[in-house]
PDB file of C-alpha atoms in Angstrom:
ATOM      1  CA  MET X   1       0.176   0.270  -0.065  1.00  0.00           C
ATOM      2  CA  GLY X   2       1.074   3.493  -0.388  1.00  0.00           C
ATOM      3  CA  PRO X   3       0.156   6.666  -2.946  1.00  0.00           C
ATOM      4  CA  ASN X   4       1.133   7.029  -6.677  1.00  0.00           C
ATOM      5  CA  GLY X   5       4.962   6.426  -7.109  1.00  0.00           C
ATOM      6  CA  SER X   6       5.296   5.089  -3.330  1.00  0.00           C
ATOM      7  CA  GLY X   7       6.987   1.784  -5.152  1.00  0.00           C
ATOM      8  CA  LYS X   8       4.497  -0.478  -4.848  1.00  0.00           C
ATOM      9  CA  SER X   9       4.717  -1.817  -8.570  1.00  0.00           C
ATOM     10  CA  THR X  10       8.543  -1.864  -8.376  1.00  0.00           C
ATOM     11  CA  LEU X  11       8.446  -3.967  -5.021  1.00  0.00           C
ATOM     12  CA  LEU X  12       6.216  -6.684  -7.028  1.00  0.00           C
ATOM     13  CA  ASN X  13       8.334  -6.547  -9.921  1.00  0.00           C
ATOM     14  CA  VAL X  14      11.114  -7.641  -7.582  1.00  0.00           C
ATOM     15  CA  LEU X  15       9.335 -10.200  -6.259  1.00  0.00           C
ATOM     16  CA  SER X  16       8.396 -11.262  -9.282  1.00  0.00           C
ATOM     17  CA  GLY X  17      11.876 -11.412 -10.934  1.00  0.00           C
ATOM     18  CA  ASP X  18      11.048  -8.803 -13.519  1.00  0.00           C
ATOM     19  CA  LEU X  19      13.787  -6.809 -11.598  1.00  0.00           C
ATOM     20  CA  TRP X  20      16.591  -7.682  -9.347  1.00  0.00           C
ATOM     21  CA  PRO X  21      17.187  -6.080  -6.413  1.00  0.00           C
ATOM     22  CA  HIS X  22      20.213  -3.790  -5.680  1.00  0.00           C
ATOM     23  CA  SER X  23      20.919  -5.832  -2.102  1.00  0.00           C
ATOM     24  CA  GLY X  24      19.474  -9.052  -0.631  1.00  0.00           C
ATOM     25  CA  SER X  25      17.314 -11.579  -2.619  1.00  0.00           C
ATOM     26  CA  VAL X  26      14.067 -12.872  -3.131  1.00  0.00           C
ATOM     27  CA  GLU X  27      13.430 -16.631  -2.272  1.00  0.00           C
ATOM     28  CA  ILE X  28      10.212 -19.278  -2.959  1.00  0.00           C
ATOM     29  CA  ALA X  29      10.526 -22.458  -0.810  1.00  0.00           C
ATOM     30  CA  GLY X  30      13.676 -21.828  -0.050  1.00  0.00           C
ATOM     31  CA  ARG X  31      15.226 -21.117  -3.067  1.00  0.00           C
ATOM     32  CA  PRO X  32      16.341 -17.997  -4.893  1.00  0.00           C
ATOM     33  CA  LEU X  33      14.575 -17.148  -7.863  1.00  0.00           C
ATOM     34  CA  ALA X  34      17.588 -17.503 -10.051  1.00  0.00           C
ATOM     35  CA  ALA X  35      17.963 -21.090  -9.156  1.00  0.00           C
ATOM     36  CA  TRP X  36      14.564 -21.961 -10.458  1.00  0.00           C
ATOM     37  CA  ASP X  37      13.804 -23.576 -13.705  1.00  0.00           C
ATOM     38  CA  ALA X  38      11.608 -21.123 -15.421  1.00  0.00           C
ATOM     39  CA  SER X  39       8.817 -23.669 -16.455  1.00  0.00           C
ATOM     40  CA  ASP X  40       9.003 -24.541 -12.769  1.00  0.00           C
ATOM     41  CA  LEU X  41       8.860 -21.265 -11.248  1.00  0.00           C
ATOM     42  CA  ALA X  42       5.563 -20.656 -13.445  1.00  0.00           C
ATOM     43  CA  MET X  43       3.887 -23.770 -11.750  1.00  0.00           C
ATOM     44  CA  ARG X  44       4.636 -22.383  -8.457  1.00  0.00           C
ATOM     45  CA  ARG X  45       4.423 -18.434  -8.701  1.00  0.00           C
ATOM     46  CA  ALA X  46       1.785 -16.562 -11.088  1.00  0.00           C
ATOM     47  CA  VAL X  47       1.703 -12.793 -11.566  1.00  0.00           C
ATOM     48  CA  LEU X  48      -1.257 -10.419 -12.621  1.00  0.00           C
ATOM     49  CA  PRO X  49       0.283  -6.832 -13.672  1.00  0.00           C
ATOM     50  CA  GLN X  50      -1.561  -4.060 -13.180  1.00  0.00           C
ATOM     51  CA  ASN X  51      -2.076  -3.460 -17.137  1.00  0.00           C
ATOM     52  CA  SER X  52      -2.220  -6.674 -19.235  1.00  0.00           C
ATOM     53  CA  HIS X  53      -2.636  -5.968 -23.213  1.00  0.00           C
ATOM     54  CA  VAL X  54      -3.201  -8.602 -25.724  1.00  0.00           C
ATOM     55  CA  ALA X  55      -2.802  -7.695 -29.223  1.00  0.00           C
ATOM     56  CA  PHE X  56      -4.163 -10.635 -31.242  1.00  0.00           C
ATOM     57  CA  PRO X  57      -7.870 -12.054 -31.284  1.00  0.00           C
ATOM     58  CA  ILE X  58      -8.224 -14.619 -28.716  1.00  0.00           C
ATOM     59  CA  THR X  59     -11.694 -16.109 -26.923  1.00  0.00           C
ATOM     60  CA  VAL X  60     -11.738 -16.156 -23.354  1.00  0.00           C
ATOM     61  CA  GLY X  61     -11.199 -19.879 -22.206  1.00  0.00           C
ATOM     62  CA  ASP X  62      -8.067 -19.835 -24.609  1.00  0.00           C
ATOM     63  CA  LEU X  63      -6.748 -16.947 -22.673  1.00  0.00           C
ATOM     64  CA  VAL X  64      -7.210 -18.414 -19.408  1.00  0.00           C
ATOM     65  CA  ALA X  65      -5.643 -21.561 -20.824  1.00  0.00           C
ATOM     66  CA  ILE X  66      -2.056 -19.481 -21.354  1.00  0.00           C
ATOM     67  CA  GLY X  67      -1.941 -19.924 -17.703  1.00  0.00           C
ATOM     68  CA  ARG X  68      -2.013 -23.827 -17.982  1.00  0.00           C
ATOM     69  CA  LEU X  69       1.293 -23.746 -20.479  1.00  0.00           C
ATOM     70  CA  PRO X  70       3.931 -24.518 -18.097  1.00  0.00           C
ATOM     71  CA  TYR X  71       2.057 -27.992 -17.705  1.00  0.00           C
ATOM     72  CA  ARG X  72       2.186 -28.781 -21.394  1.00  0.00           C
ATOM     73  CA  HIS X  73       2.776 -32.262 -20.194  1.00  0.00           C
ATOM     74  CA  GLY X  74      -0.458 -32.529 -18.194  1.00  0.00           C
ATOM     75  CA  ARG X  75      -3.521 -34.676 -18.705  1.00  0.00           C
ATOM     76  CA  PRO X  76      -6.157 -32.807 -21.073  1.00  0.00           C
ATOM     77  CA  GLY X  77      -8.919 -33.275 -18.345  1.00  0.00           C
ATOM     78  CA  SER X  78      -7.183 -31.536 -15.510  1.00  0.00           C
ATOM     79  CA  GLU X  79      -6.158 -28.692 -18.000  1.00  0.00           C
ATOM     80  CA  ARG X  80      -9.802 -28.112 -18.955  1.00  0.00           C
ATOM     81  CA  ALA X  81     -10.869 -28.386 -15.739  1.00  0.00           C
ATOM     82  CA  ALA X  82      -8.102 -25.711 -14.361  1.00  0.00           C
ATOM     83  CA  VAL X  83      -9.933 -23.595 -16.953  1.00  0.00           C
ATOM     84  CA  ALA X  84     -13.541 -24.211 -15.770  1.00  0.00           C
ATOM     85  CA  TRP X  85     -12.733 -23.873 -12.329  1.00  0.00           C
ATOM     86  CA  ALA X  86     -11.010 -20.440 -12.805  1.00  0.00           C
ATOM     87  CA  LEU X  87     -13.317 -18.718 -14.899  1.00  0.00           C
ATOM     88  CA  GLU X  88     -16.309 -20.032 -12.143  1.00  0.00           C
ATOM     89  CA  ALA X  89     -14.324 -18.549  -9.833  1.00  0.00           C
ATOM     90  CA  VAL X  90     -14.178 -15.041 -11.107  1.00  0.00           C
ATOM     91  CA  GLY X  91     -18.172 -15.811 -12.028  1.00  0.00           C
ATOM     92  CA  LEU X  92     -17.619 -15.977 -15.973  1.00  0.00           C
ATOM     93  CA  GLY X  93     -18.221 -19.384 -16.278  1.00  0.00           C
ATOM     94  CA  SER X  94     -20.178 -18.951 -19.187  1.00  0.00           C
ATOM     95  CA  PHE X  95     -17.481 -17.000 -21.196  1.00  0.00           C
ATOM     96  CA  SER X  96     -15.068 -19.415 -22.300  1.00  0.00           C
ATOM     97  CA  HIS X  97     -16.406 -19.243 -26.062  1.00  0.00           C
ATOM     98  CA  ARG X  98     -16.802 -15.335 -26.154  1.00  0.00           C
ATOM     99  CA  SER X  99     -14.259 -12.998 -27.801  1.00  0.00           C
ATOM    100  CA  TYR X 100     -12.014 -11.365 -25.321  1.00  0.00           C
ATOM    101  CA  HIS X 101     -11.612  -7.971 -26.959  1.00  0.00           C
ATOM    102  CA  ARG X 102     -15.408  -7.327 -26.879  1.00  0.00           C
ATOM    103  CA  LEU X 103     -15.733  -7.781 -23.232  1.00  0.00           C
ATOM    104  CA  SER X 104     -15.944  -4.812 -20.943  1.00  0.00           C
ATOM    105  CA  GLY X 105     -12.962  -3.476 -19.135  1.00  0.00           C
ATOM    106  CA  GLY X 106     -13.922  -5.070 -15.660  1.00  0.00           C
ATOM    107  CA  GLU X 107     -14.704  -8.078 -17.542  1.00  0.00           C
ATOM    108  CA  ARG X 108     -11.132  -8.237 -19.130  1.00  0.00           C
ATOM    109  CA  GLN X 109      -9.690  -7.983 -15.696  1.00  0.00           C
ATOM    110  CA  ARG X 110     -11.440 -10.768 -14.369  1.00  0.00           C
ATOM    111  CA  VAL X 111     -10.334 -12.551 -17.494  1.00  0.00           C
ATOM    112  CA  GLN X 112      -6.918 -11.886 -16.754  1.00  0.00           C
ATOM    113  CA  PHE X 113      -7.277 -12.983 -12.893  1.00  0.00           C
ATOM    114  CA  ALA X 114      -8.890 -16.101 -14.078  1.00  0.00           C
ATOM    115  CA  ARG X 115      -5.683 -16.687 -16.087  1.00  0.00           C
ATOM    116  CA  VAL X 116      -3.292 -16.481 -13.227  1.00  0.00           C
ATOM    117  CA  LEU X 117      -5.631 -18.809 -10.909  1.00  0.00           C
ATOM    118  CA  ALA X 118      -5.483 -21.328 -13.722  1.00  0.00           C
ATOM    119  CA  GLN X 119      -1.932 -21.037 -13.794  1.00  0.00           C
ATOM    120  CA  ILE X 120      -1.691 -21.950 -10.043  1.00  0.00           C
ATOM    121  CA  TRP X 121      -4.438 -24.384  -9.752  1.00  0.00           C
ATOM    122  CA  SER X 122      -3.997 -27.755  -8.284  1.00  0.00           C
ATOM    123  CA  PRO X 123      -6.187 -30.727  -8.331  1.00  0.00           C
ATOM    124  CA  ASP X 124      -6.097 -31.401  -4.472  1.00  0.00           C
ATOM    125  CA  GLY X 125      -6.638 -27.351  -3.696  1.00  0.00           C
ATOM    126  CA  ALA X 126      -3.826 -27.550  -1.405  1.00  0.00           C
ATOM    127  CA  GLY X 127      -1.105 -24.807  -1.387  1.00  0.00           C
ATOM    128  CA  ASN X 128       1.960 -26.369  -1.710  1.00  0.00           C
ATOM    129  CA  ASP X 129       4.306 -23.368  -1.287  1.00  0.00           C
ATOM    130  CA  ARG X 130       2.444 -21.514  -4.457  1.00  0.00           C
ATOM    131  CA  VAL X 131       2.432 -17.497  -4.561  1.00  0.00           C
ATOM    132  CA  LEU X 132       0.240 -15.445  -5.892  1.00  0.00           C
ATOM    133  CA  LEU X 133       1.831 -11.678  -6.814  1.00  0.00           C
ATOM    134  CA  LEU X 134      -1.456  -9.366  -7.654  1.00  0.00           C
ATOM    135  CA  ASP X 135      -1.204  -5.699  -9.021  1.00  0.00           C
ATOM    136  CA  GLU X 136      -4.188  -4.146  -7.990  1.00  0.00           C
ATOM    137  CA  PRO X 137      -6.389  -6.681  -8.928  1.00  0.00           C
ATOM    138  CA  THR X 138      -9.904  -5.017  -8.497  1.00  0.00           C
ATOM    139  CA  ASN X 139      -9.126  -2.179 -10.789  1.00  0.00           C
ATOM    140  CA  ASN X 140     -12.247  -1.222 -13.048  1.00  0.00           C
ATOM    141  CA  LEU X 141     -14.787  -3.450 -11.156  1.00  0.00           C
ATOM    142  CA  ASP X 142     -17.985  -2.563  -9.525  1.00  0.00           C
ATOM    143  CA  PRO X 143     -18.301  -2.432  -6.182  1.00  0.00           C
ATOM    144  CA  ALA X 144     -19.871  -6.181  -5.910  1.00  0.00           C
ATOM    145  CA  GLN X 145     -17.040  -7.655  -8.205  1.00  0.00           C
ATOM    146  CA  ARG X 146     -14.147  -6.177  -6.137  1.00  0.00           C
ATOM    147  CA  LEU X 147     -16.125  -7.733  -3.298  1.00  0.00           C
ATOM    148  CA  GLY X 148     -16.117 -11.015  -4.898  1.00  0.00           C
ATOM    149  CA  ILE X 149     -12.612 -10.889  -6.186  1.00  0.00           C
ATOM    150  CA  MET X 150     -11.159 -10.013  -2.347  1.00  0.00           C
ATOM    151  CA  ARG X 151     -13.333 -12.647  -0.770  1.00  0.00           C
ATOM    152  CA  LEU X 152     -11.652 -15.120  -3.493  1.00  0.00           C
ATOM    153  CA  VAL X 153      -8.129 -13.681  -2.867  1.00  0.00           C
ATOM    154  CA  ARG X 154      -9.010 -14.247   0.802  1.00  0.00           C
ATOM    155  CA  GLN X 155     -10.133 -17.814   0.426  1.00  0.00           C
ATOM    156  CA  LEU X 156      -6.944 -18.645  -1.592  1.00  0.00           C
ATOM    157  CA  ALA X 157      -4.565 -17.448   1.352  1.00  0.00           C
ATOM    158  CA  ASP X 158      -6.621 -19.501   3.784  1.00  0.00           C
ATOM    159  CA  GLN X 159      -5.751 -22.687   1.613  1.00  0.00           C
ATOM    160  CA  GLY X 160      -2.441 -22.033   2.133  1.00  0.00           C
ATOM    161  CA  ILE X 161      -1.218 -19.664  -0.809  1.00  0.00           C
ATOM    162  CA  ALA X 162       0.726 -16.833  -0.130  1.00  0.00           C
ATOM    163  CA  VAL X 163      -0.771 -13.887  -1.783  1.00  0.00           C
ATOM    164  CA  VAL X 164       1.071 -10.401  -2.110  1.00  0.00           C
ATOM    165  CA  VAL X 165      -1.756  -7.940  -2.896  1.00  0.00           C
ATOM    166  CA  VAL X 166      -0.830  -4.048  -4.187  1.00  0.00           C
ATOM    167  CA  LEU X 167      -4.371  -2.029  -3.174  1.00  0.00           C
ATOM    168  CA  HIS X 168      -5.306   1.435  -2.772  1.00  0.00           C
ATOM    169  CA  ASP X 169      -8.242   0.774  -0.841  1.00  0.00           C
ATOM    170  CA  LEU X 170      -7.118   1.067   2.686  1.00  0.00           C
ATOM    171  CA  SER X 171     -10.316  -0.542   3.845  1.00  0.00           C
ATOM    172  CA  GLU X 172     -10.316  -3.508   1.814  1.00  0.00           C
ATOM    173  CA  ALA X 173      -6.948  -3.665   3.252  1.00  0.00           C
ATOM    174  CA  LEU X 174      -8.287  -3.716   6.785  1.00  0.00           C
ATOM    175  CA  ARG X 175     -10.844  -6.096   5.859  1.00  0.00           C
ATOM    176  CA  PHE X 176      -8.932  -9.074   4.028  1.00  0.00           C
ATOM    177  CA  ALA X 177      -5.149  -8.729   4.899  1.00  0.00           C
ATOM    178  CA  ASP X 178      -3.159 -10.451   7.615  1.00  0.00           C
ATOM    179  CA  SER X 179      -0.416  -8.205   7.475  1.00  0.00           C
ATOM    180  CA  GLY X 180       0.445  -5.150   5.611  1.00  0.00           C
ATOM    181  CA  LEU X 181       3.502  -2.791   4.034  1.00  0.00           C
ATOM    182  CA  LEU X 182       3.137   0.620   3.583  1.00  0.00           C
ATOM    183  CA  LEU X 183       5.475   2.812   1.483  1.00  0.00           C
ATOM    184  CA  HIS X 184       6.078   6.630   0.928  1.00  0.00           C
ATOM    185  CA  CYS X 185       8.608   7.894  -1.514  1.00  0.00           C
ATOM    186  CA  GLY X 186      10.351   4.176  -1.714  1.00  0.00           C
ATOM    187  CA  LYS X 187      10.684   3.828   2.013  1.00  0.00           C
ATOM    188  CA  VAL X 188       8.897   1.859   4.244  1.00  0.00           C
ATOM    189  CA  VAL X 189       6.613   3.820   6.528  1.00  0.00           C
ATOM    190  CA  ALA X 190       5.464   0.583   8.630  1.00  0.00           C
ATOM    191  CA  GLN X 191       5.190  -2.919   8.441  1.00  0.00           C
ATOM    192  CA  GLY X 192       3.500  -5.954  10.385  1.00  0.00           C
ATOM    193  CA  VAL X 193      -0.165  -6.736  11.346  1.00  0.00           C
ATOM    194  CA  ILE X 194      -2.783  -5.003   9.147  1.00  0.00           C
ATOM    195  CA  THR X 195      -4.312  -2.871  11.917  1.00  0.00           C
ATOM    196  CA  ASP X 196      -1.147  -1.699  13.326  1.00  0.00           C
ATOM    197  CA  VAL X 197      -0.033  -0.495   9.852  1.00  0.00           C
ATOM    198  CA  LEU X 198      -2.929   1.242   8.857  1.00  0.00           C
ATOM    199  CA  SER X 199      -3.134   3.515  12.176  1.00  0.00           C
ATOM    200  CA  PRO X 200      -4.331   7.028  11.679  1.00  0.00           C
ATOM    201  CA  ALA X 201      -0.711   8.382  12.236  1.00  0.00           C
ATOM    202  CA  HIS X 202       1.190   6.089   9.577  1.00  0.00           C
ATOM    203  CA  ILE X 203      -1.610   6.756   6.978  1.00  0.00           C
ATOM    204  CA  ALA X 204      -1.444  10.540   7.716  1.00  0.00           C
ATOM    205  CA  SER X 205       2.771  10.096   7.240  1.00  0.00           C
ATOM    206  CA  ALA X 206       2.392   8.171   3.613  1.00  0.00           C
ATOM    207  CA  PHE X 207      -0.849   9.694   2.334  1.00  0.00           C
ATOM    208  CA  GLU X 208      -0.576  13.107   3.851  1.00  0.00           C
ATOM    209  CA  VAL X 209      -4.058  13.058   4.973  1.00  0.00           C
ATOM    210  CA  GLU X 210      -6.121  12.992   8.106  1.00  0.00           C
ATOM    211  CA  VAL X 211      -8.036   9.959   8.632  1.00  0.00           C
ATOM    212  CA  GLY X 212     -10.171   8.218  11.205  1.00  0.00           C
ATOM    213  CA  ILE X 213     -10.831   4.716  11.234  1.00  0.00           C
ATOM    214  CA  LEU X 214     -14.809   3.656  11.865  1.00  0.00           C
ATOM    215  CA  THR X 215     -16.063   0.298  12.877  1.00  0.00           C
ATOM    216  CA  ASP X 216     -19.595  -0.794  11.401  1.00  0.00           C
ATOM    217  CA  GLN X 217     -22.099  -2.819  12.818  1.00  0.00           C
ATOM    218  CA  GLN X 218     -20.908  -5.964  11.724  1.00  0.00           C
ATOM    219  CA  GLY X 219     -17.402  -4.745  13.328  1.00  0.00           C
ATOM    220  CA  LEU X 220     -15.668  -4.139   9.835  1.00  0.00           C
ATOM    221  CA  ARG X 221     -13.322  -1.135  10.099  1.00  0.00           C
ATOM    222  CA  HIS X 222     -13.380   1.412   7.278  1.00  0.00           C
ATOM    223  CA  VAL X 223     -11.002   4.409   6.659  1.00  0.00           C
ATOM    224  CA  ALA X 224     -12.398   7.657   6.260  1.00  0.00           C
ATOM    225  CA  VAL X 225     -10.412  10.698   4.834  1.00  0.00           C
ATOM    226  CA  VAL X 226     -11.087  13.889   6.948  1.00  0.00           C
ATOM    227  CA  ASP X 227      -8.799  16.181   5.666  1.00  0.00           C
ATOM    228  CA  GLN X 228      -5.412  16.798   4.153  1.00  0.00           C
ATOM    229  CA  ARG X 229      -2.602  16.859   6.677  1.00  0.00           C
ATOM    230  CA  ARG X 230      -1.697  20.456   7.454  1.00  0.00           C
ATOM    231  CA  ALA X 231       1.955  21.674   6.764  1.00  0.00           C
ATOM    232  CA  GLY X 232       3.835  22.142   9.868  1.00  0.00           C
TER     233      GLY X 232
END
């Protein structure tokens, strides 16, 4: 979490291996990323970038099936099951034969999310040291779809999948995340348990706004912006 330009996407690119850190290392299951075979890594880690451009005509089902390319020696039945499960999970089970380019922006976002779900799908549903890196997965989604995607992300985490999500909605983070990292200008403002990270003081430091943390009748916490932070 953090304001625009704080380094959220850059950090996610480092975690995915698209950028190399100046110091330290990124490991999955105790192995540095550089030690992984590309195909093996793709079966263990899936990445949803902030923007996904598709320049060629393709159906929804075929695009989601791209996520299964690392499993090219898998059984056809399992591959079809992975695609079907992923589309159902994002509420697009009947869209398999639709043209991707004729979908709305929000529908395309959900198809891309289905692609990375298919990539890490396992028949037994176990986490198995798998990692899901998501850069603003609820972009372009209406409130109902945002809630559905975040609930799905929470379910995946509960199954043992390590999920790292870039979020702008701090109330969503309070509701669904276990821990958080708050950035400002490439520096860490706070990290740890999400309720500690998203304190009014930390939010003010990162976003330069005064906020209140409200609790509704269901016990859910919400971040309410009160005013811009006063200089001095």
